[in-house]
Amino acid sequence: MFEQAGCIYCTRWNREIGVAYPNTEQGMLAPLTRFDLRDALPDDISITRRAHITPTFVLLSDGTEVGRIEGHPGGDFFWFLLDELIARAPDDPDDN
């Protein structure tokens, strides 16, 4: 999750979804790591383009971007979009 101080949509996401996120099936499949919008990314992460709005949620598989959700689309749409991203992610090699 790319966020920044003062982002009202980040605050809404944290309040509406973030408190429950780690306890959900999606949160267990795609644990949340937070980055400040302006921070440099670790060398082992490759995304298609830099995030420019907050919040931006980037799903990674082995450090490579699978897809993203830009902005806070609201609770119902967020879970739907996240489920679509997770479905597109390559299978975990440890599951084979």
XYZ file of N, CA and C in Angstrom, residues 2-72:
213
model
N 0.711 2.090 -0.986
C 1.379 3.384 -1.015
C 0.435 4.390 -0.380
N 0.942 5.126 0.600
C 0.134 6.102 1.312
C 0.984 7.330 1.589
N 0.341 8.366 2.096
C 1.075 9.560 2.501
C 0.309 10.253 3.615
N 1.056 10.971 4.420
C 0.447 11.719 5.525
C -0.569 12.707 4.973
N -1.699 12.815 5.652
C -2.729 13.765 5.254
C -3.694 13.253 4.200
N -3.516 12.035 3.733
C -4.400 11.460 2.704
C -5.722 11.037 3.356
N -6.797 11.749 3.021
C -8.092 11.430 3.638
C -8.613 10.071 3.185
N -8.267 9.663 1.966
C -8.733 8.363 1.474
C -7.967 7.217 2.128
N -6.707 7.449 2.472
C -5.950 6.451 3.236
C -6.578 6.279 4.621
N -6.934 7.396 5.228
C -7.578 7.358 6.540
C -8.896 6.598 6.471
N -9.690 6.870 5.440
C -10.958 6.144 5.274
C -10.709 4.658 5.086
N -9.718 4.292 4.239
C -9.422 2.878 4.008
C -8.992 2.218 5.309
N -8.124 2.883 6.057
C -7.670 2.331 7.338
C -8.836 2.091 8.289
N -9.760 3.027 8.326
C -10.908 2.929 9.224
C -11.916 1.883 8.751
N -12.222 1.875 7.464
C -13.280 1.014 6.923
C -12.813 -0.406 6.621
N -11.562 -0.575 6.227
C -11.086 -1.879 5.756
C -9.831 -2.325 6.495
N -8.917 -1.400 6.708
C -7.607 -1.741 7.251
C -7.619 -2.460 8.578
N -8.557 -2.130 9.447
C -8.592 -2.783 10.762
C -8.903 -4.274 10.648
N -9.703 -4.652 9.677
C -10.073 -6.061 9.506
C -9.171 -6.801 8.529
N -8.487 -6.060 7.662
C -7.734 -6.657 6.561
C -6.838 -7.830 6.962
N -5.997 -7.713 8.001
C -5.088 -8.826 8.316
C -5.803 -10.108 8.728
N -7.063 -9.995 9.151
C -7.811 -11.161 9.615
C -8.658 -11.810 8.528
N -8.603 -11.264 7.317
C -9.409 -11.806 6.227
C -8.601 -12.812 5.419
N -9.304 -13.615 4.623
C -8.624 -14.560 3.733
C -7.709 -13.813 2.770
N -8.198 -12.704 2.230
C -7.392 -11.907 1.307
C -6.143 -11.359 2.006
N -6.302 -10.894 3.226
C -5.177 -10.364 3.972
C -4.124 -11.405 4.284
N -4.558 -12.649 4.426
C -3.599 -13.734 4.665
C -2.896 -14.139 3.370
N -3.625 -14.060 2.246
C -3.017 -14.378 0.952
C -2.117 -13.253 0.459
N -2.477 -12.018 0.779
C -1.740 -10.846 0.305
C -1.496 -9.905 1.483
N -0.533 -10.252 2.349
C -0.267 -9.388 3.509
C 0.114 -7.977 3.076
N -0.311 -7.022 3.858
C -0.111 -5.616 3.527
C 1.240 -5.119 4.024
N 1.977 -4.497 3.129
C 3.196 -3.771 3.468
C 2.959 -2.327 3.067
N 3.295 -1.420 3.943
C 3.021 -0.006 3.689
C 4.303 0.719 3.263
N 4.126 1.583 2.253
C 5.212 2.426 1.774
C 4.708 3.858 1.715
N 5.558 4.799 2.100
C 5.237 6.196 1.868
C 5.367 6.438 0.370
N 4.479 7.230 -0.173
C 4.449 7.506 -1.606
C 5.802 7.970 -2.135
N 6.547 8.687 -1.339
C 7.813 9.277 -1.803
C 9.051 8.449 -1.476
N 8.889 7.363 -0.724
C 10.039 6.536 -0.364
C 10.543 5.723 -1.545
N 11.823 5.458 -1.544
C 12.411 4.562 -2.540
C 11.970 3.135 -2.216
N 11.761 2.347 -3.249
C 11.369 0.952 -3.054
C 12.593 0.079 -2.839
N 12.428 -1.006 -2.111
C 13.531 -1.955 -1.979
C 13.930 -2.504 -3.361
N 15.180 -2.891 -3.500
C 15.690 -3.380 -4.780
C 14.988 -4.641 -5.275
N 14.394 -5.411 -4.370
C 13.769 -6.673 -4.777
C 12.303 -6.515 -5.187
N 11.838 -5.272 -5.345
C 10.462 -5.015 -5.787
C 10.483 -4.335 -7.148
N 9.684 -4.890 -8.077
C 9.592 -4.344 -9.427
C 8.129 -4.042 -9.747
N 7.839 -2.751 -9.954
C 6.476 -2.366 -10.315
C 6.486 -1.741 -11.703
N 5.315 -1.755 -12.362
C 5.241 -1.282 -13.743
C 5.419 0.218 -13.856
N 4.939 0.954 -12.845
C 5.123 2.396 -12.818
C 4.974 2.869 -11.374
N 5.570 3.959 -11.086
C 5.537 4.533 -9.747
C 4.105 4.920 -9.379
N 3.730 4.759 -8.133
C 2.419 5.214 -7.660
C 2.428 6.735 -7.582
N 1.322 7.349 -8.012
C 1.218 8.808 -7.973
C 0.046 9.295 -7.140
N -0.873 8.383 -6.798
C -2.007 8.762 -5.961
C -2.065 7.822 -4.769
N -2.705 8.302 -3.716
C -2.833 7.461 -2.527
C -4.291 7.326 -2.145
N -4.658 6.168 -1.633
C -3.815 4.989 -1.537
C -3.723 4.272 -2.887
N -2.621 3.592 -3.111
C -2.471 2.682 -4.239
C -2.042 1.345 -3.664
N -2.756 0.305 -4.054
C -2.478 -1.051 -3.589
C -1.885 -1.829 -4.758
N -0.676 -2.336 -4.582
C 0.004 -3.081 -5.635
C 0.178 -4.514 -5.143
N -0.391 -5.462 -5.875
C -0.221 -6.868 -5.538
C 1.048 -7.371 -6.202
N 1.916 -7.976 -5.408
C 3.186 -8.497 -5.903
C 3.196 -10.014 -5.834
N 3.885 -10.616 -6.779
C 4.185 -12.043 -6.743
C 5.678 -12.170 -6.972
N 6.381 -12.722 -6.015
C 7.851 -12.809 -6.065
C 8.473 -11.452 -6.358
N 7.904 -10.386 -5.798
C 8.450 -9.053 -5.935
C 8.093 -8.322 -7.210
N 7.280 -8.941 -8.075
C 6.896 -8.335 -9.347
C 5.406 -8.015 -9.336
N 5.061 -6.857 -9.859
C 3.670 -6.414 -9.864
C 2.771 -7.336 -10.684
N 1.653 -7.724 -10.068
C 0.592 -8.483 -10.739
C -0.490 -7.520 -11.218
N -0.767 -6.518 -10.411
C -1.798 -5.530 -10.717
C -1.925 -4.562 -9.567
N -2.825 -3.600 -9.724
C -2.970 -2.577 -8.693
C -4.392 -2.047 -8.616
N -4.697 -1.476 -7.470
C -5.933 -0.737 -7.234
C -5.496 0.671 -6.872
N -5.935 1.640 -7.646
C -5.566 3.024 -7.385
C -6.746 3.748 -6.750
N -6.486 4.360 -5.619
C -7.532 5.067 -4.897
C -8.288 4.128 -3.968
N -9.261 4.680 -3.282
C -10.112 3.891 -2.382
C -11.508 3.836 -2.992
